[in-house]
């Protein structure tokens, strides 16, 4: 989700998406201030928007919730739009990413309820196992600070590299203590990592982007993040002070319902894991 920092593609995408929001007129702003209107939620297409659209089509009407889903392909605009009131909530991120974003951007976004985990995985079109990576192989990793650290921790947990002791959620390749295969790391916008698989030896890919690229984390990943005690669950989030919006409370309840849990289990078959 350093997308906010490293740059050209992400900035252009964010700018285009922000323009798209502006072009929608006042309905987005009303979402954050007028609780009688529909709740507008910014979301990544997969699986977040899919889950929200399931709620919209199957559960929202009965619960008396008006719901509008707006899809975004970057990890910046959903938070900035939530901060400025263009949308009433967002659903795409985890706590380490949000903490980093709020700190660097001066935003005031807070989590409401955790819904699911998308396990981070290492994928390759060139080798069948992590052990088969050649000496000097190039591995693509997300370039935002939180997901890059997360990717490096995945490689460390599976013995591919060793990170320095005490490295936190801002680890970079400079924090690698041991690199027995002398791997080279190519830092890319998170959305670009699956598209790089023909050009690099392997790539660490976020779960949502893996699914969009027709990768199956449960079966295709060379190594996969464990769900046990995992801090990277994705949640519904709002601007601080909007947690008590009755629409937000209704959506939070629906997103953690038995119906949604079954939908996640049936549709994603272990590639997305319900966190409630």
PDB file of C-alpha atoms in Angstrom:
ATOM      1  CA  UNK A   1       0.000   0.000   0.000  1.00  0.00           C
ATOM      2  CA  UNK A   2       6.431   4.365  -0.292  1.00  0.00           C
ATOM      3  CA  UNK A   3       3.297   4.493  -3.019  1.00  0.00           C
ATOM      4  CA  UNK A   4       2.714   7.843  -1.391  1.00  0.00           C
ATOM      5  CA  UNK A   5       6.390   8.635  -1.729  1.00  0.00           C
ATOM      6  CA  UNK A   6       7.705   6.868  -4.859  1.00  0.00           C
ATOM      7  CA  UNK A   7       6.025   8.379  -7.316  1.00  0.00           C
ATOM      8  CA  UNK A   8       5.259   9.154 -10.870  1.00  0.00           C
ATOM      9  CA  UNK A   9       2.738   6.421 -11.625  1.00  0.00           C
ATOM     10  CA  UNK A  10       1.116   6.606  -8.220  1.00  0.00           C
ATOM     11  CA  UNK A  11       0.842  10.394  -8.267  1.00  0.00           C
ATOM     12  CA  UNK A  12      -0.662  10.415 -11.726  1.00  0.00           C
ATOM     13  CA  UNK A  13      -3.117   7.693 -10.779  1.00  0.00           C
ATOM     14  CA  UNK A  14      -4.066   9.464  -7.584  1.00  0.00           C
ATOM     15  CA  UNK A  15      -4.549  12.721  -9.436  1.00  0.00           C
ATOM     16  CA  UNK A  16      -6.758  11.094 -12.036  1.00  0.00           C
ATOM     17  CA  UNK A  17      -8.826   9.349  -9.405  1.00  0.00           C
ATOM     18  CA  UNK A  18      -9.196  12.529  -7.374  1.00  0.00           C
ATOM     19  CA  UNK A  19     -10.469  14.248 -10.501  1.00  0.00           C
ATOM     20  CA  UNK A  20     -12.914  11.386 -10.953  1.00  0.00           C
ATOM     21  CA  UNK A  21     -14.255  11.990  -7.474  1.00  0.00           C
ATOM     22  CA  UNK A  22     -14.644  15.703  -8.112  1.00  0.00           C
ATOM     23  CA  UNK A  23     -16.506  14.973 -11.319  1.00  0.00           C
ATOM     24  CA  UNK A  24     -19.101  13.018  -9.361  1.00  0.00           C
ATOM     25  CA  UNK A  25     -20.547  16.222  -7.943  1.00  0.00           C
ATOM     26  CA  UNK A  26     -21.584  16.772  -4.355  1.00  0.00           C
ATOM     27  CA  UNK A  27     -22.851  13.293  -3.499  1.00  0.00           C
ATOM     28  CA  UNK A  28     -19.458  12.248  -2.101  1.00  0.00           C
ATOM     29  CA  UNK A  29     -19.213  15.264   0.204  1.00  0.00           C
ATOM     30  CA  UNK A  30     -22.787  14.694   1.354  1.00  0.00           C
ATOM     31  CA  UNK A  31     -21.789  11.158   2.302  1.00  0.00           C
ATOM     32  CA  UNK A  32     -19.505  12.431   5.025  1.00  0.00           C
ATOM     33  CA  UNK A  33     -21.788  15.148   6.386  1.00  0.00           C
ATOM     34  CA  UNK A  34     -25.385  14.132   5.680  1.00  0.00           C
ATOM     35  CA  UNK A  35     -26.089  10.866   7.451  1.00  0.00           C
ATOM     36  CA  UNK A  36     -29.493  10.620   5.766  1.00  0.00           C
ATOM     37  CA  UNK A  37     -27.888   9.946   2.383  1.00  0.00           C
ATOM     38  CA  UNK A  38     -26.115   6.807   1.199  1.00  0.00           C
ATOM     39  CA  UNK A  39     -22.742   5.959   2.681  1.00  0.00           C
ATOM     40  CA  UNK A  40     -20.069   6.283  -0.011  1.00  0.00           C
ATOM     41  CA  UNK A  41     -17.166   3.885   0.566  1.00  0.00           C
ATOM     42  CA  UNK A  42     -13.837   3.988  -1.292  1.00  0.00           C
ATOM     43  CA  UNK A  43     -12.408   0.510  -1.892  1.00  0.00           C
ATOM     44  CA  UNK A  44      -9.833  -1.463  -3.835  1.00  0.00           C
ATOM     45  CA  UNK A  45     -11.562  -3.497  -6.565  1.00  0.00           C
ATOM     46  CA  UNK A  46     -10.590  -6.947  -5.283  1.00  0.00           C
ATOM     47  CA  UNK A  47     -11.664  -8.212  -2.837  1.00  0.00           C
ATOM     48  CA  UNK A  48     -12.852  -5.093  -0.996  1.00  0.00           C
ATOM     49  CA  UNK A  49     -15.318  -3.718  -3.551  1.00  0.00           C
ATOM     50  CA  UNK A  50     -16.542  -7.248  -4.296  1.00  0.00           C
ATOM     51  CA  UNK A  51     -17.323  -7.792  -0.617  1.00  0.00           C
ATOM     52  CA  UNK A  52     -19.005  -4.401  -0.345  1.00  0.00           C
ATOM     53  CA  UNK A  53     -21.073  -5.040  -3.456  1.00  0.00           C
ATOM     54  CA  UNK A  54     -22.190  -8.369  -1.988  1.00  0.00           C
ATOM     55  CA  UNK A  55     -23.378  -6.438   1.081  1.00  0.00           C
ATOM     56  CA  UNK A  56     -25.060  -3.813  -1.102  1.00  0.00           C
ATOM     57  CA  UNK A  57     -26.894  -6.359  -3.245  1.00  0.00           C
ATOM     58  CA  UNK A  58     -27.852  -8.844  -0.545  1.00  0.00           C
ATOM     59  CA  UNK A  59     -27.892  -7.294   2.917  1.00  0.00           C
ATOM     60  CA  UNK A  60     -27.979  -3.494   2.900  1.00  0.00           C
ATOM     61  CA  UNK A  61     -31.598  -2.915   1.902  1.00  0.00           C
ATOM     62  CA  UNK A  62     -32.971  -5.107   4.687  1.00  0.00           C
ATOM     63  CA  UNK A  63     -30.730  -3.291   7.179  1.00  0.00           C
ATOM     64  CA  UNK A  64     -31.929   0.102   5.962  1.00  0.00           C
ATOM     65  CA  UNK A  65     -28.510   1.079   4.655  1.00  0.00           C
ATOM     66  CA  UNK A  66     -27.952   3.072   1.484  1.00  0.00           C
ATOM     67  CA  UNK A  67     -24.525   2.111   0.158  1.00  0.00           C
ATOM     68  CA  UNK A  68     -22.437   3.413  -2.758  1.00  0.00           C
ATOM     69  CA  UNK A  69     -19.129   1.752  -3.639  1.00  0.00           C
ATOM     70  CA  UNK A  70     -16.352   3.683  -5.424  1.00  0.00           C
ATOM     71  CA  UNK A  71     -13.370   1.689  -6.694  1.00  0.00           C
ATOM     72  CA  UNK A  72      -9.770   2.912  -6.609  1.00  0.00           C
ATOM     73  CA  UNK A  73      -6.614   1.205  -7.833  1.00  0.00           C
ATOM     74  CA  UNK A  74      -4.118   3.158  -5.727  1.00  0.00           C
ATOM     75  CA  UNK A  75      -3.453   3.180  -1.980  1.00  0.00           C
ATOM     76  CA  UNK A  76      -3.432   6.969  -1.529  1.00  0.00           C
ATOM     77  CA  UNK A  77      -6.692   8.465  -2.791  1.00  0.00           C
ATOM     78  CA  UNK A  78      -9.061   6.418  -0.590  1.00  0.00           C
ATOM     79  CA  UNK A  79      -7.514   7.953   2.537  1.00  0.00           C
ATOM     80  CA  UNK A  80      -7.209  11.505   1.205  1.00  0.00           C
ATOM     81  CA  UNK A  81     -10.825  11.332  -0.030  1.00  0.00           C
ATOM     82  CA  UNK A  82     -11.965  10.097   3.386  1.00  0.00           C
ATOM     83  CA  UNK A  83     -10.028  12.876   5.069  1.00  0.00           C
ATOM     84  CA  UNK A  84     -11.529  15.630   2.906  1.00  0.00           C
ATOM     85  CA  UNK A  85     -15.066  14.205   3.050  1.00  0.00           C
ATOM     86  CA  UNK A  86     -15.334  13.211  -0.611  1.00  0.00           C
ATOM     87  CA  UNK A  87     -16.273   9.754   0.676  1.00  0.00           C
ATOM     88  CA  UNK A  88     -17.652   8.688   4.023  1.00  0.00           C
ATOM     89  CA  UNK A  89     -15.430   5.663   4.633  1.00  0.00           C
ATOM     90  CA  UNK A  90     -12.863   3.395   3.019  1.00  0.00           C
ATOM     91  CA  UNK A  91     -12.031  -0.282   2.989  1.00  0.00           C
ATOM     92  CA  UNK A  92      -8.627  -1.299   1.626  1.00  0.00           C
ATOM     93  CA  UNK A  93      -5.850  -1.090   4.233  1.00  0.00           C
ATOM     94  CA  UNK A  94      -4.242  -2.519   7.356  1.00  0.00           C
ATOM     95  CA  UNK A  95      -3.089  -0.915  10.610  1.00  0.00           C
ATOM     96  CA  UNK A  96       0.657  -0.564   9.913  1.00  0.00           C
ATOM     97  CA  UNK A  97      -0.118   1.094   6.573  1.00  0.00           C
ATOM     98  CA  UNK A  98      -2.672   3.453   8.136  1.00  0.00           C
ATOM     99  CA  UNK A  99      -0.309   4.399  10.987  1.00  0.00           C
ATOM    100  CA  UNK A 100       2.412   5.228   8.458  1.00  0.00           C
ATOM    101  CA  UNK A 101      -0.015   7.158   6.218  1.00  0.00           C
ATOM    102  CA  UNK A 102      -1.474   9.252   9.047  1.00  0.00           C
ATOM    103  CA  UNK A 103       2.018  10.090  10.303  1.00  0.00           C
ATOM    104  CA  UNK A 104       3.372  11.132   6.916  1.00  0.00           C
ATOM    105  CA  UNK A 105       0.240  12.813   5.534  1.00  0.00           C
ATOM    106  CA  UNK A 106      -1.154  14.408   8.683  1.00  0.00           C
ATOM    107  CA  UNK A 107      -4.499  12.677   8.149  1.00  0.00           C
ATOM    108  CA  UNK A 108      -6.877  11.507  10.869  1.00  0.00           C
ATOM    109  CA  UNK A 109      -8.214   8.167   9.632  1.00  0.00           C
ATOM    110  CA  UNK A 110      -9.198   5.543  12.200  1.00  0.00           C
ATOM    111  CA  UNK A 111     -10.230   1.868  11.905  1.00  0.00           C
ATOM    112  CA  UNK A 112     -13.792   0.758  12.651  1.00  0.00           C
ATOM    113  CA  UNK A 113     -13.818  -3.027  12.247  1.00  0.00           C
ATOM    114  CA  UNK A 114     -11.395  -5.596  10.798  1.00  0.00           C
ATOM    115  CA  UNK A 115     -12.931  -7.760   8.096  1.00  0.00           C
ATOM    116  CA  UNK A 116     -10.346  -9.916   6.335  1.00  0.00           C
ATOM    117  CA  UNK A 117      -6.702 -10.769   5.689  1.00  0.00           C
ATOM    118  CA  UNK A 118      -5.095 -11.030   2.262  1.00  0.00           C
ATOM    119  CA  UNK A 119      -1.946 -13.119   2.750  1.00  0.00           C
ATOM    120  CA  UNK A 120       1.157 -11.615   1.116  1.00  0.00           C
ATOM    121  CA  UNK A 121       2.936 -14.110  -1.119  1.00  0.00           C
ATOM    122  CA  UNK A 122       6.070 -14.691  -3.185  1.00  0.00           C
ATOM    123  CA  UNK A 123       5.278 -15.672  -6.790  1.00  0.00           C
ATOM    124  CA  UNK A 124       7.316 -16.601  -9.840  1.00  0.00           C
ATOM    125  CA  UNK A 125       6.816 -17.481 -13.488  1.00  0.00           C
ATOM    126  CA  UNK A 126      10.340 -18.902 -13.631  1.00  0.00           C
ATOM    127  CA  UNK A 127      10.829 -21.226 -10.654  1.00  0.00           C
ATOM    128  CA  UNK A 128       8.601 -23.662  -8.806  1.00  0.00           C
ATOM    129  CA  UNK A 129      10.044 -23.138  -5.324  1.00  0.00           C
ATOM    130  CA  UNK A 130      11.849 -20.467  -3.347  1.00  0.00           C
ATOM    131  CA  UNK A 131      14.845 -22.786  -3.021  1.00  0.00           C
ATOM    132  CA  UNK A 132      15.176 -22.787  -6.815  1.00  0.00           C
ATOM    133  CA  UNK A 133      15.831 -19.044  -7.015  1.00  0.00           C
ATOM    134  CA  UNK A 134      19.232 -18.593  -8.658  1.00  0.00           C
ATOM    135  CA  UNK A 135      22.114 -16.685  -7.106  1.00  0.00           C
ATOM    136  CA  UNK A 136      21.757 -13.023  -8.006  1.00  0.00           C
ATOM    137  CA  UNK A 137      18.043 -13.349  -8.803  1.00  0.00           C
ATOM    138  CA  UNK A 138      15.917 -10.218  -8.951  1.00  0.00           C
ATOM    139  CA  UNK A 139      12.892 -10.053  -6.640  1.00  0.00           C
ATOM    140  CA  UNK A 140      10.264  -7.318  -6.991  1.00  0.00           C
ATOM    141  CA  UNK A 141       8.815  -5.900  -3.771  1.00  0.00           C
ATOM    142  CA  UNK A 142       6.196  -3.195  -3.098  1.00  0.00           C
ATOM    143  CA  UNK A 143       7.806   0.232  -2.806  1.00  0.00           C
ATOM    144  CA  UNK A 144       5.670   1.718  -0.017  1.00  0.00           C
ATOM    145  CA  UNK A 145       7.382   1.576   3.346  1.00  0.00           C
ATOM    146  CA  UNK A 146       4.932  -0.709   5.150  1.00  0.00           C
ATOM    147  CA  UNK A 147       4.438  -3.304   2.422  1.00  0.00           C
ATOM    148  CA  UNK A 148       8.132  -3.377   1.575  1.00  0.00           C
ATOM    149  CA  UNK A 149       8.887  -4.161   5.218  1.00  0.00           C
ATOM    150  CA  UNK A 150       6.119  -6.735   5.207  1.00  0.00           C
ATOM    151  CA  UNK A 151       7.584  -8.350   2.076  1.00  0.00           C
ATOM    152  CA  UNK A 152      11.059  -8.492   3.585  1.00  0.00           C
ATOM    153  CA  UNK A 153       9.647 -10.007   6.786  1.00  0.00           C
ATOM    154  CA  UNK A 154       7.957 -12.693   4.678  1.00  0.00           C
ATOM    155  CA  UNK A 155      11.286 -13.559   3.056  1.00  0.00           C
ATOM    156  CA  UNK A 156      12.999 -13.516   6.457  1.00  0.00           C
ATOM    157  CA  UNK A 157      10.343 -15.813   7.985  1.00  0.00           C
ATOM    158  CA  UNK A 158      10.998 -18.336   5.229  1.00  0.00           C
ATOM    159  CA  UNK A 159      14.804 -18.293   5.497  1.00  0.00           C
ATOM    160  CA  UNK A 160      15.379 -16.575   2.145  1.00  0.00           C
ATOM    161  CA  UNK A 161      17.065 -13.570   3.803  1.00  0.00           C
ATOM    162  CA  UNK A 162      17.804 -12.551   7.381  1.00  0.00           C
ATOM    163  CA  UNK A 163      16.881  -9.110   8.637  1.00  0.00           C
ATOM    164  CA  UNK A 164      18.791  -7.242  11.311  1.00  0.00           C
ATOM    165  CA  UNK A 165      17.481  -7.712  14.845  1.00  0.00           C
ATOM    166  CA  UNK A 166      14.780  -5.284  15.888  1.00  0.00           C
ATOM    167  CA  UNK A 167      13.797  -4.159  12.416  1.00  0.00           C
ATOM    168  CA  UNK A 168      10.260  -2.770  12.436  1.00  0.00           C
ATOM    169  CA  UNK A 169       7.615  -1.787   9.903  1.00  0.00           C
ATOM    170  CA  UNK A 170       9.944   0.440   7.889  1.00  0.00           C
ATOM    171  CA  UNK A 171      12.531  -2.182   6.948  1.00  0.00           C
ATOM    172  CA  UNK A 172      14.247  -1.736   3.570  1.00  0.00           C
ATOM    173  CA  UNK A 173      16.822  -3.875   1.732  1.00  0.00           C
ATOM    174  CA  UNK A 174      19.524  -1.934   3.625  1.00  0.00           C
ATOM    175  CA  UNK A 175      18.287  -3.696   6.778  1.00  0.00           C
ATOM    176  CA  UNK A 176      19.148  -7.159   5.444  1.00  0.00           C
ATOM    177  CA  UNK A 177      21.846  -8.803   7.562  1.00  0.00           C
ATOM    178  CA  UNK A 178      22.242 -11.975   5.471  1.00  0.00           C
ATOM    179  CA  UNK A 179      21.421 -12.477   1.806  1.00  0.00           C
ATOM    180  CA  UNK A 180      22.821 -15.929   0.948  1.00  0.00           C
ATOM    181  CA  UNK A 181      21.501 -15.886  -2.639  1.00  0.00           C
ATOM    182  CA  UNK A 182      22.726 -12.312  -3.196  1.00  0.00           C
ATOM    183  CA  UNK A 183      19.233 -11.322  -4.297  1.00  0.00           C
ATOM    184  CA  UNK A 184      18.636  -7.956  -5.957  1.00  0.00           C
ATOM    185  CA  UNK A 185      15.448  -6.127  -4.981  1.00  0.00           C
ATOM    186  CA  UNK A 186      13.410  -4.120  -7.463  1.00  0.00           C
ATOM    187  CA  UNK A 187      11.059  -1.679  -5.742  1.00  0.00           C
ATOM    188  CA  UNK A 188       7.766  -1.151  -7.601  1.00  0.00           C
ATOM    189  CA  UNK A 189       4.363   0.324  -6.931  1.00  0.00           C
ATOM    190  CA  UNK A 190       2.378  -2.464  -5.271  1.00  0.00           C
ATOM    191  CA  UNK A 191      -0.074  -2.734  -8.167  1.00  0.00           C
ATOM    192  CA  UNK A 192       2.811  -3.291 -10.600  1.00  0.00           C
ATOM    193  CA  UNK A 193       4.360  -6.282  -8.808  1.00  0.00           C
ATOM    194  CA  UNK A 194       2.236  -9.012 -10.449  1.00  0.00           C
ATOM    195  CA  UNK A 195       2.789  -7.398 -13.865  1.00  0.00           C
ATOM    196  CA  UNK A 196       6.545  -7.656 -13.328  1.00  0.00           C
ATOM    197  CA  UNK A 197       6.591 -11.453 -13.095  1.00  0.00           C
ATOM    198  CA  UNK A 198       7.784 -11.918 -16.687  1.00  0.00           C
ATOM    199  CA  UNK A 199      10.656  -9.486 -16.114  1.00  0.00           C
ATOM    200  CA  UNK A 200      11.946 -10.545 -12.688  1.00  0.00           C
ATOM    201  CA  UNK A 201      12.731 -13.906 -11.135  1.00  0.00           C
ATOM    202  CA  UNK A 202      10.064 -13.533  -8.444  1.00  0.00           C
ATOM    203  CA  UNK A 203       7.812 -10.903  -6.899  1.00  0.00           C
ATOM    204  CA  UNK A 204       6.189 -10.367  -3.533  1.00  0.00           C
ATOM    205  CA  UNK A 205       2.563  -9.481  -4.274  1.00  0.00           C
ATOM    206  CA  UNK A 206      -0.241  -8.184  -2.074  1.00  0.00           C
ATOM    207  CA  UNK A 207      -3.188 -10.551  -1.901  1.00  0.00           C
ATOM    208  CA  UNK A 208      -5.675  -8.253  -3.636  1.00  0.00           C
ATOM    209  CA  UNK A 209      -3.358  -7.649  -6.575  1.00  0.00           C
ATOM    210  CA  UNK A 210      -2.552 -11.362  -6.779  1.00  0.00           C
ATOM    211  CA  UNK A 211      -6.234 -12.217  -7.107  1.00  0.00           C
ATOM    212  CA  UNK A 212      -6.745  -9.498  -9.737  1.00  0.00           C
ATOM    213  CA  UNK A 213      -3.878 -11.058 -11.718  1.00  0.00           C
ATOM    214  CA  UNK A 214      -5.536 -14.513 -11.557  1.00  0.00           C
ATOM    215  CA  UNK A 215      -2.943 -15.788  -9.114  1.00  0.00           C
ATOM    216  CA  UNK A 216      -4.259 -18.085  -6.403  1.00  0.00           C
ATOM    217  CA  UNK A 217      -2.400 -17.310  -3.176  1.00  0.00           C
ATOM    218  CA  UNK A 218      -3.438 -20.566  -1.532  1.00  0.00           C
ATOM    219  CA  UNK A 219      -1.874 -22.664  -4.321  1.00  0.00           C
ATOM    220  CA  UNK A 220       0.385 -20.473  -6.496  1.00  0.00           C
ATOM    221  CA  UNK A 221       2.550 -18.721  -3.898  1.00  0.00           C
ATOM    222  CA  UNK A 222       6.068 -20.092  -3.363  1.00  0.00           C
ATOM    223  CA  UNK A 223       5.801 -18.882   0.238  1.00  0.00           C
ATOM    224  CA  UNK A 224       2.733 -17.339   1.852  1.00  0.00           C
ATOM    225  CA  UNK A 225       2.181 -15.192   4.916  1.00  0.00           C
ATOM    226  CA  UNK A 226       0.689 -16.975   7.899  1.00  0.00           C
ATOM    227  CA  UNK A 227      -2.691 -15.793   9.166  1.00  0.00           C
ATOM    228  CA  UNK A 228      -1.768 -16.611  12.769  1.00  0.00           C
ATOM    229  CA  UNK A 229      -1.271 -13.464  14.909  1.00  0.00           C
ATOM    230  CA  UNK A 230      -1.126 -11.412  11.727  1.00  0.00           C
ATOM    231  CA  UNK A 231      -1.332  -7.600  12.191  1.00  0.00           C
ATOM    232  CA  UNK A 232      -2.226  -6.935   8.564  1.00  0.00           C
ATOM    233  CA  UNK A 233      -5.981  -7.510   8.597  1.00  0.00           C
ATOM    234  CA  UNK A 234      -7.924  -5.120   6.350  1.00  0.00           C
ATOM    235  CA  UNK A 235     -10.603  -2.941   7.916  1.00  0.00           C
ATOM    236  CA  UNK A 236     -13.371  -0.450   7.357  1.00  0.00           C
ATOM    237  CA  UNK A 237     -12.041   3.022   8.223  1.00  0.00           C
ATOM    238  CA  UNK A 238     -13.428   6.545   8.635  1.00  0.00           C
ATOM    239  CA  UNK A 239     -12.198  10.006   9.529  1.00  0.00           C
ATOM    240  CA  UNK A 240     -11.793  10.374  13.284  1.00  0.00           C
ATOM    241  CA  UNK A 241     -15.119  11.494  14.742  1.00  0.00           C
ATOM    242  CA  UNK A 242     -17.291   9.642  12.240  1.00  0.00           C
ATOM    243  CA  UNK A 243     -17.231   6.268  13.999  1.00  0.00           C
ATOM    244  CA  UNK A 244     -20.706   6.844  15.424  1.00  0.00           C
ATOM    245  CA  UNK A 245     -22.316   7.593  12.069  1.00  0.00           C
ATOM    246  CA  UNK A 246     -25.298   5.192  12.100  1.00  0.00           C
ATOM    247  CA  UNK A 247     -24.577   4.183   8.506  1.00  0.00           C
ATOM    248  CA  UNK A 248     -21.012   3.231   9.437  1.00  0.00           C
ATOM    249  CA  UNK A 249     -22.273   1.180  12.377  1.00  0.00           C
ATOM    250  CA  UNK A 250     -24.729  -0.662  10.132  1.00  0.00           C
ATOM    251  CA  UNK A 251     -22.049  -1.405   7.556  1.00  0.00           C
ATOM    252  CA  UNK A 252     -19.600  -2.598  10.226  1.00  0.00           C
ATOM    253  CA  UNK A 253     -22.205  -5.041  11.506  1.00  0.00           C
ATOM    254  CA  UNK A 254     -22.989  -6.337   8.015  1.00  0.00           C
ATOM    255  CA  UNK A 255     -19.307  -6.721   7.077  1.00  0.00           C
ATOM    256  CA  UNK A 256     -18.784  -9.008  10.075  1.00  0.00           C
ATOM    257  CA  UNK A 257     -21.934 -11.057   9.582  1.00  0.00           C
ATOM    258  CA  UNK A 258     -22.146 -14.799   9.036  1.00  0.00           C
ATOM    259  CA  UNK A 259     -23.348 -14.136   5.479  1.00  0.00           C
ATOM    260  CA  UNK A 260     -20.215 -12.176   4.599  1.00  0.00           C
ATOM    261  CA  UNK A 261     -17.968 -14.771   6.200  1.00  0.00           C
ATOM    262  CA  UNK A 262     -19.560 -17.476   4.046  1.00  0.00           C
ATOM    263  CA  UNK A 263     -19.262 -15.280   0.942  1.00  0.00           C
ATOM    264  CA  UNK A 264     -15.519 -14.814   1.590  1.00  0.00           C
ATOM    265  CA  UNK A 265     -14.973 -18.517   2.199  1.00  0.00           C
ATOM    266  CA  UNK A 266     -16.931 -19.591  -0.878  1.00  0.00           C
ATOM    267  CA  UNK A 267     -15.598 -16.996  -3.325  1.00  0.00           C
ATOM    268  CA  UNK A 268     -11.941 -16.857  -2.379  1.00  0.00           C
ATOM    269  CA  UNK A 269     -11.254 -20.423  -1.216  1.00  0.00           C
ATOM    270  CA  UNK A 270      -8.492 -19.519   1.226  1.00  0.00           C
ATOM    271  CA  UNK A 271      -6.938 -16.690  -0.813  1.00  0.00           C
ATOM    272  CA  UNK A 272      -8.800 -14.206   1.422  1.00  0.00           C
ATOM    273  CA  UNK A 273      -9.434 -15.082   5.052  1.00  0.00           C
ATOM    274  CA  UNK A 274     -12.245 -13.683   7.206  1.00  0.00           C
ATOM    275  CA  UNK A 275     -10.814 -12.056  10.347  1.00  0.00           C
ATOM    276  CA  UNK A 276     -13.905 -12.198  12.563  1.00  0.00           C
TER     277      UNK A 276
END
